[in-house]
Amino acid sequence: MADLAERPLHHLPAHEVVLLLESDPDKGLTSEEAGRRLERFGPNVLPKFRRHGPLVRFLLQFHHPLIYVLLAAAAITAVLGEWVDAGVIFGVVLVNAMVGFIQESRAEKALDALVSMMKTEATVRRDGRRTKIPSAQIVPGDVVLLESGDKVPADLRLVAVRELRIDESALTGESVPVEKADLVLAPETVVADRRNMAFSGTLVAYGQGRGVAVGTGAATELGRIHQLIGETTEIATPLTKKLAYFSKVLTAAILGLAAVTFLLGLWRGQNPAEIFMAAVALAVGAIPEGLPAAVTITLAIGVSRMAQRHAVIRKLPAVETLGSTTVICSDKTGTLTKNEMTVQAILAGDRTFDIEGAGYEPAGEIREVGRQSSTVNREEVARQAVTVGSHVPLDTALCELLTAGALCNDAQLVEQEGRWTIVGDPTEGALLVAAKKAGIDPGQAGERFPRIDAIPFESERQYMATLHRGDSGREAVIYLKGAVEKTLRLCDRMLTAEGSEGALDAPSVLGQTDAYAGRGLRVLAFARKSAPADRATLSDRDVEEGLTFLGLQAMMDPPRPEAIAAVRACRTAGIAVKMITGDHALTARAVAAQVGLDGRKRPENGELVAMTGQELAATPPEALADAADNTAVFARVSPEQKLRLVEALQARAHVVAMTGDGVNDAPALKQADIGVAMGLGGTEVAKEAADMVLTDDNFASIEAAVEEGRCVFDNLTKFIVWTLPTNMGEGLVLLTAIAAGSVLPILPVQILWINMTTAVALGLMLAFEPKEPGIMRRPPRDPGQPILTGVLVERIVLVALLMLAGAYGVFLWEQQRALSIEAARTAAVNVFVMVELFYLFNCRSLDHSMFHVGVFSNPWIWRGVAAMVGLQLLLTYVPVMNRLFHTVPIDGTAWLLIVTISVLVYLIVGFEKRLRRWWLQAPPERPTVAQP
Ligand code: ATP
């Protein structure tokens, strides 16, 4: 294969490029050749790029104001000759940096795993066949097929295009899609103007195309840019940013306070070394240094839990927003329903038929409605099918209708070990099954009337059409299928049951459509038109008028049972669910009723009101918010209207999650607070625009993600409520001692010990807390509400005061027992740790006791508790630790006191929660029960 690096490929005709690449524009590469090239060129992925290597990332751990303070303190302590203290402080800083580094790497890994879950696929021609392969396996020379919604998987020289328009904003910043063409361009043409090329990472906005891969992986334009700017995995959300800011301000304030304390002490003539140590202790104790790391870890754990439940987060802030979601706007097909279609009823000519059978197995009778014993004779239909499209008058429309369904179709029906499945769109798969039930073989029909060209289905167009060569040189025939209203507009006559063409009876067709849709069936209309035998292409203009209506096929798509449960769960969680679908209003309404949606109802019969796209368009802007807020079902909605709906709901201060799969859903997905794309059925464009991608396209996964989102927020709050009292308590103890001019009850190195060990062994375990029972029985969190409500602030202050009283009290009491000052300090340190340990159990639920969430529901808590107890015993009884941390062994009496205080704190907080629950539940004025 020639070296392409220096060749201006856009300047060569397409066939020369193909030649250079030793490929075949029609057949593509062979699998063996592709395998060889994969070895030679490597996978089609961008090289992993980290802005910082591990060493720099480790060093960055020291880049915090508090660490500077600690390092300065260590240096000054060393100058003062306190080598052990200096060493301990330095050691703690080092350990802290290591823990931070590991945690950060873990969080990043969890997020990286998401990236690898989001592997994209591409359609290529290999061995003469159209196949889907992971984009990573594309090699130079591969013939890649593009269609609207795809992400271009490699740099391609286009060999054929059909109204192909590509959004290259990711590469060039140009937001208007570029119209592509198979041209030969001047050598100096810049990348943005190379209209005969498609570039990796750009998105197909419209049309179709075929191109040969000329560059993969790092050898693409995207790869070049990627190397220039690198890639950042930022672990930040509005909340983490807010907390980081809070931490910064707090740090500055506490450093100020420490400085003032130091100066005040000097002014009062205290020993400079001692008062310096006191100021350092204050700074170390009062700054919640574990907070940012805990937040990151909690978010990362939430993200991987969501991924396990089929919701892959693409943008981290979504984790937070999910917990506040108030409205979920969902597609119908495949999300609320199973997307397993079965044709159940047919209108052909003026006759209606029922079809038996479920699933994709082509077994079941077709029975004419109203006639007792009139099943369709398969042999008869098969015989007639031979004449399809040949303009020999057919004596039945049914056969032509089913053949139209089989030919105007991109799906395939496959049997594997007796199991029938379909490849492609289930709507189309159902049509193949229906045809086969009547004895029409889609494969044979396709061979007899080969497809020459097609207009693919798109939601906006609402139809698909195909052009087929006629039998033995006869006229060609166009088949069209689509939404009923749309199709009828294109027809001016209809095929009668006997096969002659008669006047179109639109009202009766629409009546039958309503009858089917009212049963929740999805209705498709079919039509045909003949075309000159030499017609080679098909465009929208060819089917604008003059079609002959063939009939209707109505299919059942059962609701997903888990979606029904999820809708119910959303309802108790105060989240409104709305269905926004391209389907018929009556079908939508029937399905909505089946899955249990709740919204505006008709007063006369209590049925859900379904608003159509047309009605939406006619609704004045000022009335839209009201309509959007109160209506549960929106049918025949265009993607632009989805955007309007999101905006209208947001105007009502709703936090909106919106699903989408098509190219044109992208603006709505971006506008929504949480854009949700379908991982299986969605286009790459939609995924790119979304905040979250569902790997199973299931509504229940959105509800699961909301649940996890709420849990993340809960766990973050729990950590904050757990950690702040310690900082405050330590600060208060030190300030009290300084004010009283007494010796410090806890030393800086001891404070360092408390803060570092408890944060990792105890606090972090809260990130693993499972969801609280009833998490989906409370209303969504108001995003404007601060993390710490008044109640929580009060609790933090209460526990801080209890810590102050406990630690200071024990410190004084131990001294009174005429024990050493070291023993008194050791006891005080143990009070802090043990109170934190027992208070951790309180923090497992913000409103209830630990028994409400299950004593053993979070095994990590118990592991952490065991580790912490072990660490405290080491600190208290191991001689080395005694030397390093100025501790001494303490006696049983001291322990008894420490544990009693800790249990008391646990009970007091438990009582406080109970009191508040009682207060909240108590009606404002208790009704007095009349005594007889
Ligand atoms: P949702 O938006 O909930 O997924 P949907 O799948 O019904 O709903 P669209 O895909 O936009 O929405 O389909 C709109 C209409 O177009 C359908 O009601 C049907 O009449 C018609 N239609 C759907 N799929 C095809 C197809 N493959 N070929 C022709 N017409 C189709």
PDB file of N, CA and C in Angstrom, residues 320-401:
ATOM      1  N   GLU A 320     -25.264  15.270  40.009  1.00  0.00           N
ATOM      2  CA  GLU A 320     -25.892  16.125  41.000  1.00  0.00           C
ATOM      3  C   GLU A 320     -27.300  16.513  40.603  1.00  0.00           C
ATOM      4  N   THR A 321     -27.418  16.914  39.325  1.00  0.00           N
ATOM      5  CA  THR A 321     -28.698  17.414  38.839  1.00  0.00           C
ATOM      6  C   THR A 321     -29.756  16.323  38.904  1.00  0.00           C
ATOM      7  N   LEU A 322     -29.347  15.075  38.668  1.00  0.00           N
ATOM      8  CA  LEU A 322     -30.301  13.969  38.674  1.00  0.00           C
ATOM      9  C   LEU A 322     -31.120  13.937  39.951  1.00  0.00           C
ATOM     10  N   GLY A 323     -30.464  14.209  41.062  1.00  0.00           N
ATOM     11  CA  GLY A 323     -31.158  14.165  42.351  1.00  0.00           C
ATOM     12  C   GLY A 323     -32.246  15.218  42.474  1.00  0.00           C
ATOM     13  N   SER A 324     -32.176  16.254  41.632  1.00  0.00           N
ATOM     14  CA  SER A 324     -33.161  17.337  41.723  1.00  0.00           C
ATOM     15  C   SER A 324     -34.199  17.283  40.619  1.00  0.00           C
ATOM     16  N   THR A 325     -34.128  16.259  39.767  1.00  0.00           N
ATOM     17  CA  THR A 325     -35.039  16.178  38.627  1.00  0.00           C
ATOM     18  C   THR A 325     -36.502  16.240  39.060  1.00  0.00           C
ATOM     19  N   THR A 326     -37.269  17.092  38.379  1.00  0.00           N
ATOM     20  CA  THR A 326     -38.694  17.168  38.708  1.00  0.00           C
ATOM     21  C   THR A 326     -39.582  16.656  37.576  1.00  0.00           C
ATOM     22  N   VAL A 327     -39.033  16.632  36.347  1.00  0.00           N
ATOM     23  CA  VAL A 327     -39.819  16.132  35.212  1.00  0.00           C
ATOM     24  C   VAL A 327     -38.936  15.233  34.349  1.00  0.00           C
ATOM     25  N   ILE A 328     -39.460  14.093  33.960  1.00  0.00           N
ATOM     26  CA  ILE A 328     -38.756  13.274  32.976  1.00  0.00           C
ATOM     27  C   ILE A 328     -39.620  13.207  31.729  1.00  0.00           C
ATOM     28  N   CYS A 329     -39.065  13.669  30.613  1.00  0.00           N
ATOM     29  CA  CYS A 329     -39.783  13.570  29.344  1.00  0.00           C
ATOM     30  C   CYS A 329     -39.192  12.387  28.594  1.00  0.00           C
ATOM     31  N   SER A 330     -40.019  11.398  28.323  1.00  0.00           N
ATOM     32  CA  SER A 330     -39.483  10.173  27.745  1.00  0.00           C
ATOM     33  C   SER A 330     -40.085   9.897  26.372  1.00  0.00           C
ATOM     34  N   ASP A 331     -39.276   9.290  25.526  1.00  0.00           N
ATOM     35  CA  ASP A 331     -39.791   8.737  24.280  1.00  0.00           C
ATOM     36  C   ASP A 331     -40.725   7.594  24.623  1.00  0.00           C
ATOM     37  N   LYS A 332     -41.472   7.170  23.655  1.00  0.00           N
ATOM     38  CA  LYS A 332     -42.324   6.017  23.894  1.00  0.00           C
ATOM     39  C   LYS A 332     -41.644   4.735  23.450  1.00  0.00           C
ATOM     40  N   THR A 333     -41.390   4.683  22.125  1.00  0.00           N
ATOM     41  CA  THR A 333     -40.981   3.409  21.547  1.00  0.00           C
ATOM     42  C   THR A 333     -39.615   2.964  22.055  1.00  0.00           C
ATOM     43  N   GLY A 334     -39.582   1.810  22.678  1.00  0.00           N
ATOM     44  CA  GLY A 334     -38.311   1.264  23.134  1.00  0.00           C
ATOM     45  C   GLY A 334     -37.908   1.724  24.523  1.00  0.00           C
ATOM     46  N   THR A 335     -38.440   2.843  24.971  1.00  0.00           N
ATOM     47  CA  THR A 335     -38.059   3.364  26.288  1.00  0.00           C
ATOM     48  C   THR A 335     -39.131   2.986  27.302  1.00  0.00           C
ATOM     49  N   LEU A 336     -40.363   3.347  26.982  1.00  0.00           N
ATOM     50  CA  LEU A 336     -41.476   2.940  27.841  1.00  0.00           C
ATOM     51  C   LEU A 336     -42.056   1.602  27.364  1.00  0.00           C
ATOM     52  N   THR A 337     -41.849   1.315  26.084  1.00  0.00           N
ATOM     53  CA  THR A 337     -42.332   0.034  25.557  1.00  0.00           C
ATOM     54  C   THR A 337     -41.137  -0.860  25.235  1.00  0.00           C
ATOM     55  N   LYS A 338     -41.431  -2.116  24.948  1.00  0.00           N
ATOM     56  CA  LYS A 338     -40.349  -3.073  24.736  1.00  0.00           C
ATOM     57  C   LYS A 338     -39.675  -2.956  23.375  1.00  0.00           C
ATOM     58  N   ASN A 339     -40.339  -2.276  22.445  1.00  0.00           N
ATOM     59  CA  ASN A 339     -39.881  -2.214  21.055  1.00  0.00           C
ATOM     60  C   ASN A 339     -39.787  -3.622  20.466  1.00  0.00           C
ATOM     61  N   GLU A 340     -40.761  -4.425  20.817  1.00  0.00           N
ATOM     62  CA  GLU A 340     -40.899  -5.748  20.194  1.00  0.00           C
ATOM     63  C   GLU A 340     -42.246  -5.731  19.490  1.00  0.00           C
ATOM     64  N   MET A 341     -42.186  -5.465  18.210  1.00  0.00           N
ATOM     65  CA  MET A 341     -43.422  -5.205  17.478  1.00  0.00           C
ATOM     66  C   MET A 341     -43.991  -6.476  16.862  1.00  0.00           C
ATOM     67  N   THR A 342     -45.295  -6.563  16.904  1.00  0.00           N
ATOM     68  CA  THR A 342     -45.975  -7.648  16.208  1.00  0.00           C
ATOM     69  C   THR A 342     -47.188  -7.062  15.498  1.00  0.00           C
ATOM     70  N   VAL A 343     -47.266  -7.296  14.199  1.00  0.00           N
ATOM     71  CA  VAL A 343     -48.444  -6.807  13.472  1.00  0.00           C
ATOM     72  C   VAL A 343     -49.644  -7.633  13.916  1.00  0.00           C
ATOM     73  N   GLN A 344     -50.679  -6.951  14.358  1.00  0.00           N
ATOM     74  CA  GLN A 344     -51.850  -7.681  14.841  1.00  0.00           C
ATOM     75  C   GLN A 344     -53.086  -7.453  13.991  1.00  0.00           C
ATOM     76  N   ALA A 345     -53.081  -6.340  13.269  1.00  0.00           N
ATOM     77  CA  ALA A 345     -54.280  -6.056  12.477  1.00  0.00           C
ATOM     78  C   ALA A 345     -53.893  -5.383  11.176  1.00  0.00           C
ATOM     79  N   ILE A 346     -54.718  -5.626  10.166  1.00  0.00           N
ATOM     80  CA  ILE A 346     -54.423  -5.120   8.831  1.00  0.00           C
ATOM     81  C   ILE A 346     -55.690  -4.593   8.188  1.00  0.00           C
ATOM     82  N   LEU A 347     -55.545  -3.465   7.495  1.00  0.00           N
ATOM     83  CA  LEU A 347     -56.623  -3.007   6.625  1.00  0.00           C
ATOM     84  C   LEU A 347     -56.059  -3.046   5.210  1.00  0.00           C
ATOM     85  N   ALA A 348     -56.721  -3.797   4.342  1.00  0.00           N
ATOM     86  CA  ALA A 348     -56.275  -3.867   2.949  1.00  0.00           C
ATOM     87  C   ALA A 348     -57.511  -3.797   2.087  1.00  0.00           C
ATOM     88  N   GLY A 349     -57.509  -2.859   1.136  1.00  0.00           N
ATOM     89  CA  GLY A 349     -58.739  -2.620   0.404  1.00  0.00           C
ATOM     90  C   GLY A 349     -59.772  -2.165   1.423  1.00  0.00           C
ATOM     91  N   ASP A 350     -60.961  -2.741   1.364  1.00  0.00           N
ATOM     92  CA  ASP A 350     -61.927  -2.383   2.403  1.00  0.00           C
ATOM     93  C   ASP A 350     -62.113  -3.516   3.399  1.00  0.00           C
ATOM     94  N   ARG A 351     -61.167  -4.419   3.407  1.00  0.00           N
ATOM     95  CA  ARG A 351     -61.273  -5.540   4.350  1.00  0.00           C
ATOM     96  C   ARG A 351     -60.286  -5.377   5.493  1.00  0.00           C
ATOM     97  N   THR A 352     -60.685  -5.886   6.633  1.00  0.00           N
ATOM     98  CA  THR A 352     -59.763  -5.861   7.768  1.00  0.00           C
ATOM     99  C   THR A 352     -59.435  -7.291   8.164  1.00  0.00           C
ATOM    100  N   PHE A 353     -58.227  -7.456   8.641  1.00  0.00           N
ATOM    101  CA  PHE A 353     -57.748  -8.791   9.029  1.00  0.00           C
ATOM    102  C   PHE A 353     -57.117  -8.731  10.408  1.00  0.00           C
ATOM    103  N   ASP A 354     -57.154  -9.828  11.112  1.00  0.00           N
ATOM    104  CA  ASP A 354     -56.402  -9.969  12.356  1.00  0.00           C
ATOM    105  C   ASP A 354     -55.296 -10.979  12.126  1.00  0.00           C
ATOM    106  N   ILE A 355     -54.144 -10.749  12.744  1.00  0.00           N
ATOM    107  CA  ILE A 355     -53.048 -11.711  12.607  1.00  0.00           C
ATOM    108  C   ILE A 355     -52.739 -12.296  13.969  1.00  0.00           C
ATOM    109  N   GLU A 356     -52.613 -13.594  13.978  1.00  0.00           N
ATOM    110  CA  GLU A 356     -52.294 -14.262  15.248  1.00  0.00           C
ATOM    111  C   GLU A 356     -50.789 -14.317  15.458  1.00  0.00           C
ATOM    112  N   GLY A 357     -50.426 -14.713  16.666  1.00  0.00           N
ATOM    113  CA  GLY A 357     -49.005 -14.921  16.967  1.00  0.00           C
ATOM    114  C   GLY A 357     -48.398 -13.724  17.665  1.00  0.00           C
ATOM    115  N   ALA A 358     -47.323 -14.000  18.408  1.00  0.00           N
ATOM    116  CA  ALA A 358     -46.610 -12.920  19.092  1.00  0.00           C
ATOM    117  C   ALA A 358     -45.127 -13.109  18.857  1.00  0.00           C
ATOM    118  N   GLY A 359     -44.348 -12.037  19.049  1.00  0.00           N
ATOM    119  CA  GLY A 359     -42.900 -12.134  18.844  1.00  0.00           C
ATOM    120  C   GLY A 359     -42.561 -12.209  17.380  1.00  0.00           C
ATOM    121  N   TYR A 360     -41.346 -12.645  17.080  1.00  0.00           N
ATOM    122  CA  TYR A 360     -40.881 -12.607  15.697  1.00  0.00           C
ATOM    123  C   TYR A 360     -41.000 -13.942  14.972  1.00  0.00           C
ATOM    124  N   GLU A 361     -41.536 -14.936  15.641  1.00  0.00           N
ATOM    125  CA  GLU A 361     -41.677 -16.211  14.952  1.00  0.00           C
ATOM    126  C   GLU A 361     -42.798 -16.097  13.915  1.00  0.00           C
ATOM    127  N   PRO A 362     -42.494 -16.402  12.654  1.00  0.00           N
ATOM    128  CA  PRO A 362     -43.517 -16.203  11.622  1.00  0.00           C
ATOM    129  C   PRO A 362     -44.536 -17.338  11.605  1.00  0.00           C
ATOM    130  N   ALA A 363     -45.246 -17.490  12.698  1.00  0.00           N
ATOM    131  CA  ALA A 363     -46.288 -18.510  12.762  1.00  0.00           C
ATOM    132  C   ALA A 363     -47.555 -17.868  13.291  1.00  0.00           C
ATOM    133  N   GLY A 364     -48.634 -18.046  12.582  1.00  0.00           N
ATOM    134  CA  GLY A 364     -49.904 -17.464  13.008  1.00  0.00           C
ATOM    135  C   GLY A 364     -50.789 -17.263  11.791  1.00  0.00           C
ATOM    136  N   GLU A 365     -52.063 -17.423  12.013  1.00  0.00           N
ATOM    137  CA  GLU A 365     -53.008 -17.295  10.894  1.00  0.00           C
ATOM    138  C   GLU A 365     -53.380 -15.834  10.675  1.00  0.00           C
ATOM    139  N   ILE A 366     -53.701 -15.530   9.428  1.00  0.00           N
ATOM    140  CA  ILE A 366     -54.278 -14.221   9.123  1.00  0.00           C
ATOM    141  C   ILE A 366     -55.748 -14.461   8.836  1.00  0.00           C
ATOM    142  N   ARG A 367     -56.587 -13.814   9.587  1.00  0.00           N
ATOM    143  CA  ARG A 367     -58.020 -14.079   9.505  1.00  0.00           C
ATOM    144  C   ARG A 367     -58.753 -12.807   9.120  1.00  0.00           C
ATOM    145  N   GLU A 368     -59.676 -12.937   8.194  1.00  0.00           N
ATOM    146  CA  GLU A 368     -60.442 -11.740   7.866  1.00  0.00           C
ATOM    147  C   GLU A 368     -61.471 -11.496   8.953  1.00  0.00           C
ATOM    148  N   VAL A 369     -61.540 -10.266   9.406  1.00  0.00           N
ATOM    149  CA  VAL A 369     -62.456  -9.934  10.493  1.00  0.00           C
ATOM    150  C   VAL A 369     -63.892 -10.022   9.987  1.00  0.00           C
ATOM    151  N   GLY A 370     -64.740 -10.608  10.790  1.00  0.00           N
ATOM    152  CA  GLY A 370     -66.155 -10.667  10.431  1.00  0.00           C
ATOM    153  C   GLY A 370     -66.515 -11.931   9.694  1.00  0.00           C
ATOM    154  N   ARG A 371     -65.528 -12.619   9.137  1.00  0.00           N
ATOM    155  CA  ARG A 371     -65.843 -13.889   8.474  1.00  0.00           C
ATOM    156  C   ARG A 371     -65.355 -15.005   9.372  1.00  0.00           C
ATOM    157  N   GLN A 372     -66.240 -15.874   9.668  1.00  0.00           N
ATOM    158  CA  GLN A 372     -65.942 -16.911  10.644  1.00  0.00           C
ATOM    159  C   GLN A 372     -64.724 -17.758  10.267  1.00  0.00           C
ATOM    160  N   SER A 373     -64.726 -18.301   9.068  1.00  0.00           N
ATOM    161  CA  SER A 373     -63.685 -19.271   8.770  1.00  0.00           C
ATOM    162  C   SER A 373     -62.819 -18.847   7.587  1.00  0.00           C
ATOM    163  N   SER A 374     -62.559 -17.590   7.514  1.00  0.00           N
ATOM    164  CA  SER A 374     -61.805 -17.143   6.358  1.00  0.00           C
ATOM    165  C   SER A 374     -60.354 -16.833   6.707  1.00  0.00           C
ATOM    166  N   THR A 375     -59.550 -17.833   6.790  1.00  0.00           N
ATOM    167  CA  THR A 375     -58.125 -17.565   6.948  1.00  0.00           C
ATOM    168  C   THR A 375     -57.537 -17.386   5.560  1.00  0.00           C
ATOM    169  N   VAL A 376     -56.412 -16.720   5.503  1.00  0.00           N
ATOM    170  CA  VAL A 376     -55.800 -16.455   4.208  1.00  0.00           C
ATOM    171  C   VAL A 376     -55.061 -17.696   3.735  1.00  0.00           C
ATOM    172  N   ASN A 377     -55.267 -17.995   2.499  1.00  0.00           N
ATOM    173  CA  ASN A 377     -54.624 -19.162   1.921  1.00  0.00           C
ATOM    174  C   ASN A 377     -53.187 -18.815   1.494  1.00  0.00           C
ATOM    175  N   ARG A 378     -52.219 -19.396   2.212  1.00  0.00           N
ATOM    176  CA  ARG A 378     -50.819 -19.034   1.969  1.00  0.00           C
ATOM    177  C   ARG A 378     -50.378 -19.284   0.535  1.00  0.00           C
ATOM    178  N   GLU A 379     -50.767 -20.417  -0.003  1.00  0.00           N
ATOM    179  CA  GLU A 379     -50.327 -20.747  -1.371  1.00  0.00           C
ATOM    180  C   GLU A 379     -50.864 -19.721  -2.353  1.00  0.00           C
ATOM    181  N   GLU A 380     -52.097 -19.351  -2.088  1.00  0.00           N
ATOM    182  CA  GLU A 380     -52.735 -18.380  -2.982  1.00  0.00           C
ATOM    183  C   GLU A 380     -51.971 -17.045  -2.951  1.00  0.00           C
ATOM    184  N   VAL A 381     -51.675 -16.627  -1.710  1.00  0.00           N
ATOM    185  CA  VAL A 381     -50.968 -15.352  -1.581  1.00  0.00           C
ATOM    186  C   VAL A 381     -49.601 -15.443  -2.215  1.00  0.00           C
ATOM    187  N   ALA A 382     -48.908 -16.546  -1.958  1.00  0.00           N
ATOM    188  CA  ALA A 382     -47.566 -16.701  -2.507  1.00  0.00           C
ATOM    189  C   ALA A 382     -47.606 -16.675  -4.032  1.00  0.00           C
ATOM    190  N   ARG A 383     -48.616 -17.285  -4.593  1.00  0.00           N
ATOM    191  CA  ARG A 383     -48.735 -17.295  -6.056  1.00  0.00           C
ATOM    192  C   ARG A 383     -48.939 -15.865  -6.575  1.00  0.00           C
ATOM    193  N   GLN A 384     -49.798 -15.127  -5.869  1.00  0.00           N
ATOM    194  CA  GLN A 384     -50.078 -13.770  -6.305  1.00  0.00           C
ATOM    195  C   GLN A 384     -48.856 -12.869  -6.132  1.00  0.00           C
ATOM    196  N   ALA A 385     -48.099 -13.170  -5.093  1.00  0.00           N
ATOM    197  CA  ALA A 385     -46.961 -12.313  -4.796  1.00  0.00           C
ATOM    198  C   ALA A 385     -46.009 -12.219  -5.970  1.00  0.00           C
ATOM    199  N   VAL A 386     -45.991 -13.248  -6.782  1.00  0.00           N
ATOM    200  CA  VAL A 386     -45.115 -13.276  -7.942  1.00  0.00           C
ATOM    201  C   VAL A 386     -45.466 -12.145  -8.908  1.00  0.00           C
ATOM    202  N   THR A 387     -46.719 -11.764  -8.914  1.00  0.00           N
ATOM    203  CA  THR A 387     -47.147 -10.756  -9.882  1.00  0.00           C
ATOM    204  C   THR A 387     -47.009  -9.337  -9.354  1.00  0.00           C
ATOM    205  N   VAL A 388     -46.540  -9.212  -8.144  1.00  0.00           N
ATOM    206  CA  VAL A 388     -46.473  -7.888  -7.538  1.00  0.00           C
ATOM    207  C   VAL A 388     -45.686  -6.932  -8.401  1.00  0.00           C
ATOM    208  N   GLY A 389     -46.189  -5.713  -8.499  1.00  0.00           N
ATOM    209  CA  GLY A 389     -45.442  -4.677  -9.192  1.00  0.00           C
ATOM    210  C   GLY A 389     -45.494  -4.830 -10.703  1.00  0.00           C
ATOM    211  N   SER A 390     -46.183  -5.804 -11.184  1.00  0.00           N
ATOM    212  CA  SER A 390     -46.133  -6.038 -12.620  1.00  0.00           C
ATOM    213  C   SER A 390     -47.355  -5.476 -13.332  1.00  0.00           C
ATOM    214  N   HIS A 391     -48.199  -4.853 -12.549  1.00  0.00           N
ATOM    215  CA  HIS A 391     -49.391  -4.231 -13.088  1.00  0.00           C
ATOM    216  C   HIS A 391     -50.382  -5.194 -13.697  1.00  0.00           C
ATOM    217  N   VAL A 392     -50.244  -6.445 -13.449  1.00  0.00           N
ATOM    218  CA  VAL A 392     -51.339  -7.365 -13.716  1.00  0.00           C
ATOM    219  C   VAL A 392     -52.305  -7.130 -12.568  1.00  0.00           C
ATOM    220  N   PRO A 393     -53.565  -6.843 -12.837  1.00  0.00           N
ATOM    221  CA  PRO A 393     -54.450  -6.519 -11.725  1.00  0.00           C
ATOM    222  C   PRO A 393     -54.462  -7.628 -10.677  1.00  0.00           C
ATOM    223  N   LEU A 394     -54.316  -7.240  -9.446  1.00  0.00           N
ATOM    224  CA  LEU A 394     -54.337  -8.222  -8.367  1.00  0.00           C
ATOM    225  C   LEU A 394     -55.751  -8.345  -7.864  1.00  0.00           C
ATOM    226  N   ASP A 395     -56.138  -9.491  -7.476  1.00  0.00           N
ATOM    227  CA  ASP A 395     -57.498  -9.588  -6.956  1.00  0.00           C
ATOM    228  C   ASP A 395     -57.526  -9.379  -5.444  1.00  0.00           C
ATOM    229  N   THR A 396     -56.398  -9.173  -4.835  1.00  0.00           N
ATOM    230  CA  THR A 396     -56.437  -8.798  -3.427  1.00  0.00           C
ATOM    231  C   THR A 396     -55.363  -7.777  -3.086  1.00  0.00           C
ATOM    232  N   ALA A 397     -55.744  -6.779  -2.282  1.00  0.00           N
ATOM    233  CA  ALA A 397     -54.800  -5.741  -1.866  1.00  0.00           C
ATOM    234  C   ALA A 397     -53.883  -6.253  -0.764  1.00  0.00           C
ATOM    235  N   LEU A 398     -54.351  -7.263  -0.075  1.00  0.00           N
ATOM    236  CA  LEU A 398     -53.574  -7.773   1.064  1.00  0.00           C
ATOM    237  C   LEU A 398     -52.168  -8.183   0.657  1.00  0.00           C
ATOM    238  N   CYS A 399     -52.112  -8.898  -0.450  1.00  0.00           N
ATOM    239  CA  CYS A 399     -50.837  -9.406  -0.923  1.00  0.00           C
ATOM    240  C   CYS A 399     -49.886  -8.261  -1.263  1.00  0.00           C
ATOM    241  N   GLU A 400     -50.422  -7.259  -1.942  1.00  0.00           N
ATOM    242  CA  GLU A 400     -49.588  -6.115  -2.321  1.00  0.00           C
ATOM    243  C   GLU A 400     -49.145  -5.343  -1.082  1.00  0.00           C
ATOM    244  N   LEU A 401     -50.037  -5.237  -0.116  1.00  0.00           N
ATOM    245  CA  LEU A 401     -49.725  -4.526   1.130  1.00  0.00           C
ATOM    246  C   LEU A 401     -48.579  -5.219   1.863  1.00  0.00           C
TER     247      LEU A 401
END
